[in-house]
Structure formats: C-alpha cells, structure tokens
Coordinates of N, CA and C in Angstrom, one line a residue:
M1 N -10.4 -24.2 -5.6 CA -9.8 -23.6 -4.5 C -8.4 -23.8 -4.4
P2 N -7.6 -22.7 -4.2 CA -6.1 -22.9 -4.2 C -5.7 -23.8 -2.9
R3 N -4.6 -24.5 -3.3 CA -4.0 -25.3 -2.3 C -3.4 -24.6 -1.1
K4 N -3.4 -25.1 0.0 CA -2.9 -24.4 1.2 C -1.4 -24.6 1.2
R5 N -0.7 -23.6 1.5 CA 0.8 -23.7 1.5 C 1.3 -23.6 2.8
K6 N 2.4 -24.2 3.2 CA 3.1 -24.1 4.5 C 3.5 -22.5 4.6
K7 N 3.4 -21.9 5.7 CA 3.7 -20.5 5.8 C 5.3 -20.5 5.7
V8 N 5.9 -19.5 5.1 CA 7.2 -19.4 4.9 C 7.5 -18.0 5.5
P9 N 8.6 -17.7 6.2 CA 8.9 -16.5 6.6 C 9.2 -15.6 5.5
P10 N 9.0 -14.2 5.5 CA 9.1 -13.3 4.5 C 10.6 -13.2 4.2
P11 N 11.0 -12.9 2.9 CA 12.2 -12.7 2.5 C 13.0 -11.5 3.2
G12 N 14.3 -11.4 3.1 CA 15.0 -10.3 3.8 C 14.5 -9.0 3.5
R13 N 14.4 -8.0 4.3 CA 13.8 -6.8 4.0 C 14.8 -5.7 4.0
A14 N 16.0 -6.0 3.4 CA 17.0 -4.9 3.2 C 16.5 -3.6 2.7
G15 N 16.7 -2.6 3.4 CA 16.2 -1.2 2.9 C 14.8 -1.0 3.1
W16 N 13.9 -1.8 3.5 CA 12.5 -1.6 3.7 C 12.2 -0.6 4.8
E17 N 13.1 -0.5 5.8 CA 12.8 0.4 6.8 C 12.9 1.9 6.4
D18 N 13.6 2.3 5.3 CA 13.6 3.5 4.8 C 12.5 3.9 3.8
T19 N 11.6 3.0 3.6 CA 10.4 3.3 2.6 C 9.2 3.8 3.4
P20 N 8.3 4.4 2.6 CA 7.1 4.8 3.4 C 6.3 3.7 3.9
Q21 N 6.4 2.5 3.4 CA 5.7 1.3 3.8 C 6.2 0.7 5.1
A22 N 7.4 1.2 5.6 CA 8.0 0.6 6.7 C 7.0 0.4 8.0
G23 N 7.0 -0.8 8.4 CA 6.2 -0.9 9.7 C 4.8 -0.8 9.7
F24 N 4.2 -0.8 8.6 CA 2.8 -0.5 8.4 C 2.0 -1.9 8.1
D25 N 0.9 -2.0 8.8 CA 0.0 -3.1 8.4 C -1.5 -2.5 8.6
S26 N -2.1 -2.4 7.5 CA -3.4 -1.8 7.5 C -4.5 -2.8 8.2
G27 N -4.1 -4.1 8.3 CA -5.1 -5.0 8.8 C -6.3 -5.3 7.9
K28 N -6.2 -4.9 6.7 CA -7.3 -5.1 5.7 C -7.4 -6.5 5.1
T29 N -6.2 -7.1 4.9 CA -6.2 -8.5 4.3 C -6.5 -9.5 5.4
D30 N -7.2 -10.5 4.9 CA -7.5 -11.6 5.7 C -6.4 -12.3 6.2
P31 N -6.0 -12.5 7.5 CA -4.7 -13.2 7.8 C -4.7 -14.6 7.4
A32 N -5.9 -15.2 7.1 CA -5.9 -16.7 6.6 C -5.3 -16.7 5.1
M33 N -5.3 -15.5 4.4 CA -4.8 -15.4 3.1 C -3.3 -15.3 2.9
E34 N -2.8 -14.9 4.2 CA -1.2 -14.6 4.1 C -0.6 -16.0 3.7
G35 N 0.5 -15.8 2.9 CA 1.2 -17.0 2.3 C 0.5 -17.6 1.1
Q36 N -0.6 -17.1 0.7 CA -1.3 -17.6 -0.4 C -0.6 -17.4 -1.7
S37 N -0.5 -18.1 -2.6 CA 0.1 -17.9 -3.9 C -0.9 -18.2 -5.1
W38 N -0.6 -17.7 -6.2 CA -1.4 -17.8 -7.5 C -0.4 -18.0 -8.6
A39 N -0.7 -18.8 -9.5 CA 0.2 -18.8 -10.7 C -0.3 -17.9 -11.8
T40 N 0.6 -17.3 -12.6 CA 0.3 -16.5 -13.7 C 1.5 -16.4 -14.6
K41 N 1.5 -15.8 -15.8 CA 2.6 -15.7 -16.7 C 2.8 -14.3 -17.1
V42 N 4.0 -14.0 -17.5 CA 4.3 -12.7 -18.2 C 3.9 -12.8 -19.7
T43 N 3.2 -12.0 -20.2 CA 2.8 -12.0 -21.7 C 3.3 -11.0 -22.4
S44 N 3.0 -10.8 -23.6 CA 3.6 -9.8 -24.5 C 3.7 -8.4 -23.9
G45 N 4.6 -7.7 -24.1 CA 4.7 -6.3 -23.6 C 4.9 -6.3 -22.0
G46 N 5.3 -7.5 -21.4 CA 5.6 -7.5 -20.0 C 4.3 -7.5 -19.2
R47 N 3.2 -7.7 -19.8 CA 2.0 -7.8 -18.9 C 1.9 -9.0 -18.1
V48 N 1.3 -8.7 -16.9 CA 1.0 -9.9 -16.0 C -0.5 -9.8 -15.6
V49 N -1.1 -10.8 -15.6 CA -2.6 -10.9 -15.3 C -2.5 -11.3 -13.7
L50 N -3.3 -10.5 -12.9 CA -3.4 -10.8 -11.5 C -4.6 -11.7 -11.5
P51 N -4.6 -12.8 -10.9 CA -5.8 -13.7 -10.7 C -6.9 -13.0 -10.0
A52 N -8.2 -13.3 -10.3 CA -9.2 -12.6 -9.6 C -9.2 -12.7 -8.2
E53 N -8.9 -13.9 -7.6 CA -8.9 -14.0 -6.1 C -7.9 -13.0 -5.5
A54 N -6.7 -12.9 -6.2 CA -5.6 -12.0 -5.7 C -6.2 -10.6 -5.7
R55 N -6.9 -10.2 -6.8 CA -7.4 -8.8 -7.0 C -8.4 -8.6 -5.8
T56 N -9.2 -9.5 -5.6 CA -10.3 -9.3 -4.6 C -9.7 -9.2 -3.2
V57 N -8.6 -10.0 -2.8 CA -8.0 -10.0 -1.6 C -7.4 -8.5 -1.4
L58 N -6.8 -7.9 -2.5 CA -6.2 -6.6 -2.4 C -7.2 -5.5 -2.7
G59 N -8.3 -5.8 -2.9 CA -9.4 -4.8 -3.2 C -9.2 -3.9 -4.5
L60 N -8.6 -4.6 -5.5 CA -8.2 -4.0 -6.8 C -9.4 -4.1 -7.7
K61 N -9.6 -3.0 -8.5 CA -10.6 -3.0 -9.4 C -10.0 -2.5 -10.8
D62 N -10.6 -2.5 -11.9 CA -10.1 -2.1 -13.1 C -9.6 -0.6 -13.0
G63 N -8.4 -0.4 -13.3 CA -7.8 0.9 -13.3 C -7.2 1.3 -11.8
S64 N -7.2 0.4 -11.0 CA -6.5 0.6 -9.6 C -5.1 0.8 -9.8
G65 N -4.5 1.8 -9.1 CA -3.0 2.0 -9.1 C -2.3 1.1 -8.2
L66 N -1.2 0.6 -8.7 CA -0.2 -0.1 -7.7 C 1.1 0.4 -7.8
R67 N 1.8 0.2 -6.6 CA 3.2 0.6 -6.6 C 3.9 -0.8 -6.4
I68 N 5.0 -1.0 -7.3 CA 5.8 -2.2 -7.3 C 7.1 -1.9 -6.8
V69 N 7.4 -2.8 -5.7 CA 8.7 -2.6 -4.9 C 9.5 -3.8 -5.2
L70 N 10.7 -3.7 -5.5 CA 11.7 -4.7 -5.6 C 12.2 -5.0 -4.2
E71 N 12.0 -6.2 -3.6 CA 12.5 -6.4 -2.3 C 12.9 -7.8 -2.1
G72 N 14.3 -8.0 -1.9 CA 14.9 -9.2 -1.8 C 14.7 -10.0 -3.0
G73 N 14.9 -9.5 -4.2 CA 14.8 -10.3 -5.3 C 13.4 -10.6 -5.7
Q74 N 12.3 -10.0 -5.0 CA 11.0 -10.3 -5.3 C 10.1 -9.0 -5.6
L75 N 9.2 -9.1 -6.4 CA 8.2 -7.9 -6.6 C 7.1 -7.9 -5.6
V76 N 6.9 -6.8 -5.0 CA 5.8 -6.7 -4.0 C 4.9 -5.6 -4.6
L77 N 3.6 -6.1 -4.7 CA 2.7 -5.2 -5.3 C 1.8 -4.6 -4.1
I78 N 1.9 -3.2 -4.0 CA 1.1 -2.4 -3.0 C 0.1 -1.5 -3.7
P79 N -1.2 -1.7 -3.4 CA -2.2 -0.8 -3.8 C -2.0 0.7 -3.5
Y80 N -2.1 1.7 -4.3 CA -1.9 3.0 -3.9 C -2.7 3.6 -2.6
L81 N -3.8 3.0 -2.5 CA -4.5 3.3 -1.2 C -3.7 3.0 0.0
E82 N -3.1 1.8 -0.1 CA -2.2 1.4 1.0 C -1.0 2.4 1.2
V83 N -0.4 2.7 0.0 CA 0.7 3.6 0.1 C 0.2 4.9 0.8
V84 N -0.9 5.5 0.5 CA -1.3 6.7 1.0 C -1.6 6.5 2.6
L85 N -2.3 5.4 2.9 CA -2.4 5.1 4.4 C -1.1 4.9 5.1
R86 N -0.2 4.4 4.5 CA 1.1 4.2 5.2 C 1.8 5.5 5.3
L87 N 1.8 6.4 4.4 CA 2.3 7.7 4.5 C 1.6 8.6 5.5
Q88 N 0.2 8.4 5.6 CA -0.4 9.2 6.7 C 0.0 8.6 8.1
E89 N 0.1 7.4 8.1 CA 0.4 6.8 9.5 C 1.8 7.3 9.9
K90 N 2.7 7.2 9.0 CA 4.1 7.6 9.2 C 4.3 9.2 9.7
Y91 N 3.5 10.0 9.1 CA 3.6 11.4 9.4 C 2.6 11.9 10.3
R92 N 1.5 11.2 10.7 CA 0.6 11.4 11.7 C 1.1 12.0 13.0
R93 N 2.3 11.4 13.4 CA 2.7 11.7 14.6 C 3.4 13.2 14.7
L94 N 3.5 13.8 13.6 CA 4.1 15.2 13.5 C 3.1 16.1 13.7
V95 N 1.8 15.8 13.6 CA 0.7 16.7 13.7 C 0.1 16.6 15.2
P96 N 0.2 17.6 15.9 CA -0.5 17.5 17.3 C -1.9 17.3 17.4
G97 N -2.4 16.2 18.2 CA -3.8 16.1 18.4 C -4.6 16.0 17.2
D98 N -5.7 16.7 17.3 CA -6.7 16.6 16.2 C -6.7 17.8 15.2
H99 N -5.4 18.5 15.3 CA -5.2 19.6 14.4 C -5.2 19.3 13.0
S100 N -6.0 20.1 12.2 CA -6.1 19.9 10.8 C -5.1 20.7 9.9
L101 N -4.2 20.2 9.3 CA -3.4 21.1 8.4 C -4.1 21.4 7.3
A102 N -5.1 20.8 6.7 CA -5.9 21.1 5.7 C -6.7 22.3 5.9
D103 N -7.2 22.5 7.2 CA -7.9 23.7 7.6 C -6.9 24.9 7.7
D104 N -5.7 24.7 8.3 CA -4.7 25.7 8.3 C -4.4 26.2 6.9
L105 N -4.2 25.4 5.8 CA -4.0 25.7 4.5 C -5.1 26.6 3.8
I106 N -6.3 26.0 4.1 CA -7.5 26.8 3.6 C -7.5 28.2 4.2
A107 N -7.4 28.3 5.5 CA -7.4 29.6 6.2 C -6.2 30.5 5.6
A108 N -5.1 29.9 5.4 CA -4.0 30.7 4.8 C -4.3 31.3 3.5
R109 N -4.9 30.4 2.7 CA -5.3 30.8 1.2 C -6.3 32.0 1.2
R110 N -7.3 31.8 2.1 CA -8.4 32.8 2.2 C -7.8 34.2 2.7
A111 N -6.8 34.1 3.6 CA -6.3 35.3 4.1 C -5.4 35.9 3.0
E112 N -4.8 35.1 2.3 CA -4.0 35.7 1.2 C -4.8 36.3 0.1
A113 N -6.0 35.6 -0.1 CA -6.8 36.1 -1.2 C -7.5 37.4 -0.8
A114 N -7.8 37.5 0.6 CA -8.5 38.8 1.0 C -7.4 39.9 1.0
R115 N -6.2 39.6 1.2 CA -5.0 40.7 1.1 C -5.0 41.2 -0.3
D116 N -5.2 40.4 -1.3 CA -5.1 40.8 -2.7 C -6.2 41.6 -3.3

C-alpha cells in the first residue's frame, strides 16, 4: 500500500486557462487518491511504465491514448476520454438546449444526397 503524503497545492497553472482542459473536473477519480504519487523510471527509448494502481485510478487499459501536457515544469497525463469530455463541456454552452448538431449534419447530408 502506498504511503500517504501530505497534500501539496498544485503547481502554477500558467497558460492552463487557454487549454481545452481549463476548469474541468470530471469527478471520476477518487478524491482520496488526490496527491498520491508512485515511483517509476525512464527506460530505454524514453519509455515510462505507469504503475498498475495509477493506471487503475485513471481507467487506463493497454492501448489507451494519453495527452501529455507540460505544466509548471511538470508533465500532466490526461486520458483522451477526459480530453473529449472537457472539450464537450467547454463547447456545450454554444448549443442551445437539447439541440443535436449530429442530427443537423445527418439531415444536411441526406438533403445533399437527395439533390444529387
């Protein structure tokens, strides 16, 4: 079982506000895991092995995509699913109500096909 660490405030977030991740918290990770750390090493070819517990916390499986963000001199790993959810949240306010842009696109494509 990993040792409990004293919670430390996050590093400076210079430039974070302009990224798709700004202000997003999916709430999927266990708050008790915040501030947790794991030891690993950089191996040949720049490979880093993520410990099993860290992969579990982030919901990562073999082949899962990650976005790596340099933030305040630290690397932040963000699962692609989180990136997509953050982008959806960011742009959701631009679509009124329960309106489906996908349905609009499908209707437009069908109308275009019918004209041809």
